[in-house]
Amino acid sequence: MNLVSGIDEPLVLGIETSCDETGVGIVRGTTLLADAVASSVDTHARFGGVVPEIASRAHLEAMVPTIQRALKDAGIAASDLDGIAVTAGPGLAGALLVGTTAAKAYAYALGKPLYGVNHLASHICVDQLEHGKLPEPTMALLVSGGHSSLLLAPDITSDVRPMGATIDDAAGEAFDKIARVLHLGFPGGPVIDRLAREGDPKAIHFPRGLTGSRDPAYDFSFSGLKTAVARWIEAKRNAGEEVPVRDVAASFQEAVVDVLTRKAVRACKDEGVDHLMIGGGVAANSRLRALAAERCEKAGIKVRVPRPGLCTDNGAMVAALGAEMVARGRAASDWDLSADSSLPVTEPHVPGHSHSHSHDHVHEISKDNLYS
Ligand code: KG4
Ligand code: ZN
């Protein structure tokens, strides 16, 4: 590990605004000091999904109070910080813009280095706050409302390689859509998880996408499953029969987690990696956690899943990755850091053009490019 120009146990504040959660976390090295989250999820519920414009406005209102709450919870002053990290992407453009602008303003005013980081790499790195340093390489299964990917990370700050991803819907999106068909509200994951516990996962056999012998080994597809479940429900309704909601939830959930765990274990075996990290909102799913534990144990693979509160979007994950950047002496971002709604997963962080490792460099930058 390169600690030459880094700081041991850096104190970093992280800002996350890629979707509907305004998250501000503070960490010291791999220790969590504060995790303040303000969510606008209830405002979106009646629309059945996140409305970007509403999310952006909610971030704007929540930003400063959430930062203040995090500083208070951590019992530190902003001037104590070694750096400020922020999600630069991927995510909703307008929502990301609120976070990156706030991070720039705080970093500039405080004279602290700014680190624009990748949301997906943050979802992986957050596990350091729970289970200590990530082994290298780490295999990560990232499953959220926006993403479903298998990633091999030899170095979470600089080297993240996509193994596979969904070719259509994300896993969480499938949960949300099926919940909508069942009139269970939004977001769908937690309620399906709860109902499935009282249902029979073998009641209905729903298709397992991309599991044929000629299919790509690590890619996922959930849109066929979604359609199959929706048709099955519709047929029941058309026949005037009652829909067995618990059995549908359990059987649908089983189809999703069966494929996710099967492919993740296979990727670990193929790459000779003996650890599997699972992150993203869907990692909060109780059946996914149980099946992953069962299958990984059989394969001699250790599973690392953060507690549910750290799996869904939060600021602590951004702070965790930011702290790792500082510890390893990675280059800070320039003041012209821009939000990139489709930031590739292969870019864990967005360094500045100057690639300065010096903490003084923030003072050398002219005010001219602060607003570009
Ligand atoms: O990571 P996250 O908070 O936001 C995104 O970056 O998308 O993930 C939110 C997604 C939603 O689709 C939600 O339905 C799903 O995670 N989710 C779950 C559970 N808790 C949240 N899915 C399945 N089971 C859960 N317990
Ligand atoms: Zn996320």
Short mmCIF file of C-alpha atoms and ligand atoms in Angstrom, two decimals:
data_model
loop_
_atom_site.label_atom_id
_atom_site.label_comp_id
_atom_site.label_asym_id
_atom_site.label_seq_id
_atom_site.Cartn_x
_atom_site.Cartn_y
_atom_site.Cartn_z
CA MET A 1 0.00 0.00 0.00
CA ASN A 2 1.26 3.45 -0.88
CA LEU A 3 1.26 5.56 2.25
CA VAL A 4 4.25 7.63 1.22
CA SER A 5 2.41 10.83 0.52
CA GLY A 6 -0.77 9.90 2.34
CA ILE A 7 -2.08 10.58 5.81
CA ASP A 8 -2.60 7.82 8.33
CA GLU A 9 -6.24 7.71 9.53
CA PRO A 10 -7.40 10.79 7.59
CA LEU A 11 -10.48 12.65 8.79
CA VAL A 12 -12.80 13.00 5.80
CA LEU A 13 -16.32 14.29 5.25
CA GLY A 14 -18.27 12.67 2.40
CA ILE A 15 -21.28 14.03 0.54
CA GLU A 16 -23.69 11.81 -1.39
CA THR A 17 -26.52 13.22 -3.53
CA SER A 18 -26.71 10.91 -6.55
CA CYS A 19 -30.34 9.93 -6.07
CA ASP A 20 -32.92 10.73 -3.38
CA GLU A 21 -30.74 10.54 -0.26
CA THR A 22 -28.83 13.57 0.99
CA GLY A 23 -26.06 11.78 2.84
CA VAL A 24 -23.22 13.31 4.82
CA GLY A 25 -20.78 11.00 6.54
CA ILE A 26 -17.61 11.59 8.51
CA VAL A 27 -14.93 8.95 8.97
CA ARG A 28 -11.47 8.75 10.47
CA GLY A 29 -9.58 6.17 8.42
CA THR A 30 -11.92 3.19 8.57
CA THR A 31 -13.82 4.37 11.64
CA LEU A 32 -17.31 5.79 11.21
CA LEU A 33 -17.88 8.97 13.23
CA ALA A 34 -21.14 10.26 11.75
CA ASP A 35 -23.69 9.18 9.17
CA ALA A 36 -26.40 11.80 8.65
CA VAL A 37 -29.01 11.07 6.00
CA ALA A 38 -32.02 13.12 4.91
CA SER A 39 -34.22 11.23 2.46
CA SER A 40 -36.82 12.59 0.06
CA VAL A 41 -38.14 9.08 -0.62
CA ASP A 42 -41.58 9.84 0.86
CA THR A 43 -42.01 12.75 -1.53
CA HIS A 44 -41.42 10.43 -4.48
CA ALA A 45 -43.60 7.59 -3.21
CA ARG A 46 -46.82 8.89 -4.74
CA PHE A 47 -45.14 9.04 -8.17
CA GLY A 48 -43.95 5.42 -7.89
CA GLY A 49 -40.32 6.36 -8.49
CA VAL A 50 -37.73 9.06 -7.94
CA VAL A 51 -38.58 12.37 -9.66
CA PRO A 52 -35.21 13.98 -10.46
CA GLU A 53 -36.35 17.59 -10.14
CA ILE A 54 -37.93 16.97 -6.74
CA ALA A 55 -34.79 15.13 -5.59
CA SER A 56 -32.55 18.07 -6.59
CA ARG A 57 -34.68 20.58 -4.72
CA ALA A 58 -34.79 18.37 -1.64
CA HIS A 59 -30.96 18.08 -1.71
CA LEU A 60 -30.69 21.83 -1.88
CA GLU A 61 -32.82 22.25 1.24
CA ALA A 62 -31.23 19.41 3.19
CA MET A 63 -27.57 19.98 2.29
CA VAL A 64 -26.37 22.51 4.85
CA PRO A 65 -28.44 21.18 7.80
CA THR A 66 -27.24 17.63 7.08
CA ILE A 67 -23.59 18.75 6.98
CA GLN A 68 -24.06 20.58 10.27
CA ARG A 69 -25.73 17.56 11.85
CA ALA A 70 -22.87 15.28 10.75
CA LEU A 71 -20.22 17.62 12.17
CA LYS A 72 -22.15 17.82 15.45
CA ASP A 73 -22.62 14.03 15.63
CA ALA A 74 -18.92 13.45 14.98
CA GLY A 75 -17.99 16.10 17.53
CA ILE A 76 -15.47 17.73 15.21
CA ALA A 77 -14.98 21.14 13.66
CA ALA A 78 -14.92 21.47 9.87
CA SER A 79 -11.42 22.92 10.18
CA ASP A 80 -10.18 19.56 11.55
CA LEU A 81 -10.93 17.77 8.26
CA ASP A 82 -8.17 16.41 6.01
CA GLY A 83 -10.40 16.41 2.96
CA ILE A 84 -13.90 16.57 1.52
CA ALA A 85 -15.15 13.80 -0.74
CA VAL A 86 -18.22 13.92 -2.93
CA THR A 87 -20.04 11.61 -5.33
CA ALA A 88 -19.14 12.88 -8.80
CA GLY A 89 -21.27 10.19 -10.51
CA PRO A 90 -22.97 8.11 -11.71
CA GLY A 91 -26.42 9.35 -10.76
CA LEU A 92 -29.05 11.98 -11.53
CA ALA A 93 -27.30 14.99 -13.08
CA GLY A 94 -29.19 17.69 -11.18
CA ALA A 95 -28.92 15.83 -7.89
CA LEU A 96 -25.17 15.27 -8.31
CA LEU A 97 -24.73 18.94 -9.10
CA VAL A 98 -26.05 19.97 -5.68
CA GLY A 99 -23.55 17.71 -3.92
CA THR A 100 -20.52 18.61 -6.02
CA THR A 101 -21.27 22.33 -5.73
CA ALA A 102 -21.66 22.10 -1.96
CA ALA A 103 -18.44 20.07 -1.66
CA LYS A 104 -16.51 22.60 -3.75
CA ALA A 105 -17.83 25.51 -1.70
CA TYR A 106 -16.94 23.90 1.64
CA ALA A 107 -13.55 22.64 0.42
CA TYR A 108 -12.62 26.00 -1.05
CA ALA A 109 -13.79 28.02 1.94
CA LEU A 110 -11.99 25.70 4.38
CA GLY A 111 -8.85 25.30 2.24
CA LYS A 112 -9.22 21.50 2.11
CA PRO A 113 -8.54 19.14 -0.79
CA LEU A 114 -11.58 17.98 -2.75
CA TYR A 115 -12.07 14.37 -3.90
CA GLY A 116 -14.69 13.60 -6.53
CA VAL A 117 -15.40 9.87 -6.19
CA ASN A 118 -17.43 7.16 -7.90
CA HIS A 119 -20.74 6.16 -6.32
CA LEU A 120 -20.26 2.46 -7.11
CA ALA A 121 -16.73 2.26 -5.71
CA SER A 122 -18.10 3.98 -2.59
CA HIS A 123 -20.75 1.27 -2.19
CA ILE A 124 -17.88 -1.24 -2.05
CA CYS A 125 -15.51 0.77 0.13
CA VAL A 126 -18.14 1.38 2.82
CA ASP A 127 -17.57 -2.14 4.07
CA GLN A 128 -14.22 -1.00 5.47
CA LEU A 129 -16.21 0.84 8.14
CA GLU A 130 -17.80 -2.42 9.21
CA HIS A 131 -15.28 -5.19 8.54
CA GLY A 132 -11.94 -3.41 8.25
CA LYS A 133 -9.65 -3.05 5.24
CA LEU A 134 -10.87 -4.70 2.05
CA PRO A 135 -8.79 -7.63 0.85
CA GLU A 136 -7.11 -7.05 -2.50
CA PRO A 137 -8.45 -7.98 -4.90
CA THR A 138 -12.07 -7.81 -3.77
CA MET A 139 -14.94 -9.26 -5.77
CA ALA A 140 -18.04 -7.12 -5.34
CA LEU A 141 -21.65 -7.74 -6.24
CA LEU A 142 -23.31 -4.32 -6.43
CA VAL A 143 -27.06 -4.40 -6.53
CA SER A 144 -29.16 -1.27 -6.23
CA GLY A 145 -32.06 0.55 -7.84
CA GLY A 146 -29.79 1.82 -10.58
CA HIS A 147 -27.11 -0.86 -10.91
CA SER A 148 -26.43 -4.56 -10.89
CA SER A 149 -22.77 -5.32 -11.46
CA LEU A 150 -20.07 -7.77 -10.65
CA LEU A 151 -16.82 -5.90 -10.12
CA LEU A 152 -13.28 -7.05 -9.51
CA ALA A 153 -11.37 -4.44 -7.53
CA PRO A 154 -7.62 -4.98 -7.16
CA ASP A 155 -7.43 -1.46 -5.66
CA ILE A 156 -10.65 0.35 -4.78
CA THR A 157 -9.01 3.79 -5.23
CA SER A 158 -7.56 3.21 -8.68
CA ASP A 159 -8.42 -0.12 -10.26
CA VAL A 160 -12.00 -1.38 -10.55
CA ARG A 161 -12.81 -3.80 -13.37
CA PRO A 162 -16.30 -4.69 -14.57
CA MET A 163 -16.86 -8.46 -14.81
CA GLY A 164 -20.53 -8.25 -15.72
CA ALA A 165 -23.61 -6.09 -15.41
CA THR A 166 -27.31 -6.10 -16.11
CA ILE A 167 -28.21 -5.81 -19.76
CA ASP A 168 -31.61 -4.29 -18.93
CA ASP A 169 -33.18 -3.59 -15.50
CA ALA A 170 -31.26 -3.30 -12.26
CA ALA A 171 -32.16 -5.80 -9.53
CA GLY A 172 -33.68 -3.10 -7.31
CA GLU A 173 -35.64 -1.75 -10.24
CA ALA A 174 -37.20 -5.20 -10.69
CA PHE A 175 -38.19 -5.22 -7.00
CA ASP A 176 -39.71 -1.76 -7.39
CA LYS A 177 -41.64 -2.69 -10.55
CA ILE A 178 -43.07 -5.91 -9.16
CA ALA A 179 -44.08 -4.07 -5.99
CA ARG A 180 -45.94 -1.61 -8.17
CA VAL A 181 -47.79 -4.39 -10.00
CA LEU A 182 -48.73 -5.83 -6.60
CA HIS A 183 -49.79 -2.34 -5.34
CA LEU A 184 -47.26 -2.47 -2.51
CA GLY A 185 -45.89 1.07 -2.84
CA PHE A 186 -42.38 2.43 -3.39
CA PRO A 187 -39.61 1.48 -2.81
CA GLY A 188 -40.53 -2.14 -3.38
CA GLY A 189 -37.51 -4.00 -2.01
CA PRO A 190 -38.16 -3.77 1.73
CA VAL A 191 -41.87 -4.68 1.49
CA ILE A 192 -41.28 -7.63 -0.86
CA ASP A 193 -38.50 -8.81 1.46
CA ARG A 194 -40.93 -8.70 4.40
CA LEU A 195 -43.86 -10.41 2.64
CA ALA A 196 -41.60 -13.05 1.10
CA ARG A 197 -40.72 -14.31 4.57
CA GLU A 198 -44.29 -15.57 4.89
CA GLY A 199 -44.45 -16.97 1.34
CA ASP A 200 -43.22 -20.10 -0.42
CA PRO A 201 -40.22 -19.42 -2.71
CA LYS A 202 -40.98 -22.63 -4.62
CA ALA A 203 -44.67 -21.88 -5.18
CA ILE A 204 -44.14 -20.52 -8.70
CA HIS A 205 -41.10 -21.12 -10.89
CA PHE A 206 -40.14 -17.85 -12.49
CA PRO A 207 -37.38 -17.67 -15.17
CA ARG A 208 -33.70 -17.19 -14.26
CA GLY A 209 -32.35 -14.71 -16.81
CA LEU A 210 -29.11 -15.37 -18.74
CA THR A 211 -28.38 -18.71 -17.08
CA GLY A 212 -28.25 -20.80 -20.25
CA SER A 213 -24.98 -22.49 -21.17
CA ARG A 214 -24.38 -20.04 -24.03
CA ASP A 215 -25.29 -16.94 -22.05
CA PRO A 216 -22.64 -14.55 -20.75
CA ALA A 217 -21.41 -15.92 -17.43
CA TYR A 218 -21.49 -12.73 -15.37
CA ASP A 219 -24.16 -10.55 -16.98
CA PHE A 220 -27.66 -10.24 -15.58
CA SER A 221 -31.11 -9.72 -17.08
CA PHE A 222 -34.23 -9.03 -15.03
CA SER A 223 -36.67 -7.65 -17.59
CA GLY A 224 -37.83 -11.12 -18.74
CA LEU A 225 -38.46 -12.07 -15.11
CA LYS A 226 -40.35 -8.86 -14.50
CA THR A 227 -42.59 -9.52 -17.52
CA ALA A 228 -43.15 -13.14 -16.50
CA VAL A 229 -44.22 -12.13 -12.98
CA ALA A 230 -46.48 -9.35 -14.27
CA ARG A 231 -48.16 -11.75 -16.76
CA TRP A 232 -48.65 -14.38 -14.08
CA ILE A 233 -50.35 -11.84 -11.82
CA GLU A 234 -52.47 -10.53 -14.67
CA ALA A 235 -53.64 -14.04 -15.60
CA LYS A 236 -54.73 -14.64 -11.99
CA ARG A 237 -56.59 -11.36 -11.89
CA ASN A 238 -58.25 -11.98 -15.26
CA ALA A 239 -59.42 -15.37 -14.02
CA GLY A 240 -60.98 -13.62 -11.05
CA GLU A 241 -58.67 -15.46 -8.68
CA GLU A 242 -56.94 -13.96 -5.69
CA VAL A 243 -53.25 -13.21 -6.18
CA PRO A 244 -51.16 -15.03 -3.53
CA VAL A 245 -49.03 -11.96 -2.85
CA ARG A 246 -46.67 -13.63 -0.36
CA ASP A 247 -45.93 -16.58 -2.64
CA VAL A 248 -45.42 -14.29 -5.65
CA ALA A 249 -43.06 -12.10 -3.60
CA ALA A 250 -41.10 -15.10 -2.33
CA SER A 251 -40.89 -16.80 -5.74
CA PHE A 252 -39.89 -13.60 -7.54
CA GLN A 253 -37.29 -12.75 -4.90
CA GLU A 254 -35.87 -16.29 -5.10
CA ALA A 255 -35.44 -15.96 -8.88
CA VAL A 256 -33.48 -12.71 -8.42
CA VAL A 257 -31.20 -13.81 -5.58
CA ASP A 258 -30.63 -17.27 -7.08
CA VAL A 259 -29.09 -15.73 -10.20
CA LEU A 260 -27.19 -13.02 -8.32
CA THR A 261 -25.52 -15.43 -5.91
CA ARG A 262 -24.87 -18.13 -8.50
CA LYS A 263 -23.02 -15.73 -10.81
CA ALA A 264 -21.15 -14.01 -7.99
CA VAL A 265 -19.85 -17.31 -6.61
CA ARG A 266 -18.85 -18.37 -10.11
CA ALA A 267 -16.93 -15.11 -10.67
CA CYS A 268 -15.07 -15.59 -7.38
CA LYS A 269 -14.14 -19.16 -8.29
CA ASP A 270 -13.07 -18.26 -11.82
CA GLU A 271 -10.89 -15.40 -10.60
CA GLY A 272 -9.56 -17.24 -7.56
CA VAL A 273 -10.92 -14.62 -5.17
CA ASP A 274 -11.91 -15.92 -1.74
CA HIS A 275 -13.94 -12.89 -0.61
CA LEU A 276 -17.27 -11.62 -1.89
CA MET A 277 -18.44 -8.15 -0.95
CA ILE A 278 -22.12 -7.40 -1.50
CA GLY A 279 -23.29 -3.79 -1.58
CA GLY A 280 -26.03 -1.45 -2.79
CA GLY A 281 -29.61 -1.14 -1.59
CA VAL A 282 -30.60 -4.69 -2.56
CA ALA A 283 -27.81 -6.05 -0.34
CA ALA A 284 -30.20 -5.21 2.50
CA ASN A 285 -32.37 -8.11 1.26
CA SER A 286 -32.53 -10.82 3.91
CA ARG A 287 -32.86 -13.73 1.48
CA LEU A 288 -29.93 -12.49 -0.64
CA ARG A 289 -27.80 -12.33 2.49
CA ALA A 290 -28.84 -15.81 3.61
CA LEU A 291 -28.39 -17.50 0.22
CA ALA A 292 -25.06 -15.75 -0.39
CA ALA A 293 -23.84 -16.92 3.02
CA GLU A 294 -24.96 -20.48 2.29
CA ARG A 295 -23.49 -20.75 -1.20
CA CYS A 296 -20.27 -18.96 -0.35
CA GLU A 297 -19.67 -21.16 2.65
CA LYS A 298 -19.98 -24.22 0.42
CA ALA A 299 -17.46 -22.70 -1.98
CA GLY A 300 -15.02 -21.61 0.73
CA ILE A 301 -15.67 -17.92 0.08
CA LYS A 302 -16.01 -15.35 2.86
CA VAL A 303 -18.95 -12.96 2.47
CA ARG A 304 -18.72 -9.34 3.53
CA VAL A 305 -22.01 -7.46 3.63
CA PRO A 306 -22.30 -4.15 5.48
CA ARG A 307 -25.28 -3.63 7.77
CA PRO A 308 -28.43 -2.56 5.86
CA GLY A 309 -28.08 1.14 6.79
CA LEU A 310 -24.68 1.25 5.08
CA CYS A 311 -25.92 -0.70 2.01
CA THR A 312 -28.45 1.92 0.91
CA ASP A 313 -27.13 5.29 -0.27
CA ASN A 314 -25.37 7.29 2.44
CA GLY A 315 -22.58 9.79 2.93
CA ALA A 316 -20.41 7.50 5.04
CA MET A 317 -19.59 5.40 1.99
CA VAL A 318 -18.30 8.45 0.16
CA ALA A 319 -16.26 9.49 3.19
CA ALA A 320 -14.88 5.93 3.44
CA LEU A 321 -13.61 6.02 -0.14
CA GLY A 322 -12.38 9.60 0.28
CA ALA A 323 -10.38 8.59 3.36
CA GLU A 324 -8.83 5.72 1.41
CA MET A 325 -7.87 8.20 -1.35
CA VAL A 326 -6.20 10.49 1.18
CA ALA A 327 -4.49 7.59 2.96
CA ARG A 328 -3.02 6.40 -0.33
CA GLY A 329 -1.98 9.88 -1.42
CA ARG A 330 -4.25 9.96 -4.45
CA ALA A 331 -4.49 13.23 -6.35
CA ALA A 332 -7.16 15.67 -5.25
CA SER A 333 -9.74 16.86 -7.78
CA ASP A 334 -9.57 20.24 -9.46
CA TRP A 335 -12.09 22.98 -8.80
CA ASP A 336 -13.58 22.37 -12.23
CA LEU A 337 -14.67 18.90 -11.11
CA SER A 338 -17.98 18.27 -12.83
CA ALA A 339 -20.82 15.96 -12.00
CA ASP A 340 -20.89 13.10 -14.51
CA SER A 341 -24.22 11.27 -14.56
CA SER A 342 -22.66 8.34 -16.42
CA LEU A 343 -19.23 8.23 -14.77
CA PRO A 344 -17.79 4.82 -15.74
CA VAL A 345 -17.26 2.32 -12.94
CA THR A 346 -13.64 2.02 -14.09
CA GLU A 347 -12.99 5.51 -12.67
CA PRO A 348 -13.08 5.22 -8.86
CA HIS A 349 -12.12 8.84 -8.57
CA VAL A 350 -11.92 11.93 -10.69
CA PRO A 351 -8.46 13.39 -10.16
CA GLY A 352 -7.45 16.90 -11.09
CA HIS A 353 -5.44 17.67 -14.19
CA SER A 354 -2.52 18.89 -12.10
CA HIS A 355 -2.29 15.56 -10.19
CA SER A 356 -0.84 17.43 -7.26
CA HIS A 357 -0.40 15.39 -4.11
CA SER A 358 0.23 18.49 -2.08
CA HIS A 359 -2.41 19.69 0.29
CA ASP A 360 -1.30 23.24 -0.39
CA HIS A 361 -2.43 22.98 -3.96
CA VAL A 362 -5.94 24.02 -3.02
CA HIS A 363 -4.61 27.44 -2.12
CA GLU A 364 -2.75 27.84 -5.40
CA ILE A 365 -5.79 27.56 -7.58
CA SER A 366 -7.17 30.76 -8.98
CA LYS A 367 -10.72 31.72 -8.24
CA ASP A 368 -11.37 31.88 -11.98
CA ASN A 369 -11.95 28.17 -12.41
CA LEU A 370 -14.02 27.75 -9.25
CA TYR A 371 -17.17 28.48 -11.20
CA SER A 372 -16.41 26.65 -14.42
O1 KG4 B 1 -28.43 1.77 -3.27
P1 KG4 B 1 -29.80 2.35 -3.17
O2 KG4 B 1 -30.22 2.96 -1.86
O3 KG4 B 1 -30.03 3.45 -4.25
C1 KG4 B 1 -29.57 3.32 -5.55
O4 KG4 B 1 -28.39 3.70 -5.81
O5 KG4 B 1 -30.37 2.80 -6.36
O6 KG4 B 1 -30.81 1.19 -3.58
C2 KG4 B 1 -32.21 1.38 -3.60
C3 KG4 B 1 -32.85 0.09 -4.13
C4 KG4 B 1 -34.35 0.20 -4.38
O7 KG4 B 1 -34.64 -0.34 -5.65
C5 KG4 B 1 -34.95 -0.66 -3.27
O8 KG4 B 1 -36.18 -1.27 -3.63
C6 KG4 B 1 -33.87 -1.69 -3.05
O9 KG4 B 1 -32.66 -0.97 -3.19
N1 KG4 B 1 -33.94 -2.31 -1.72
C7 KG4 B 1 -34.18 -3.63 -1.53
C8 KG4 B 1 -34.25 -3.82 -0.13
N2 KG4 B 1 -34.02 -2.62 0.48
C9 KG4 B 1 -33.84 -1.71 -0.51
N3 KG4 B 1 -34.36 -4.62 -2.41
C10 KG4 B 1 -34.61 -5.84 -1.92
N4 KG4 B 1 -34.71 -6.12 -0.60
C11 KG4 B 1 -34.53 -5.15 0.34
N5 KG4 B 1 -34.63 -5.44 1.64
ZN ZN B 2 -26.47 3.54 -4.61
#
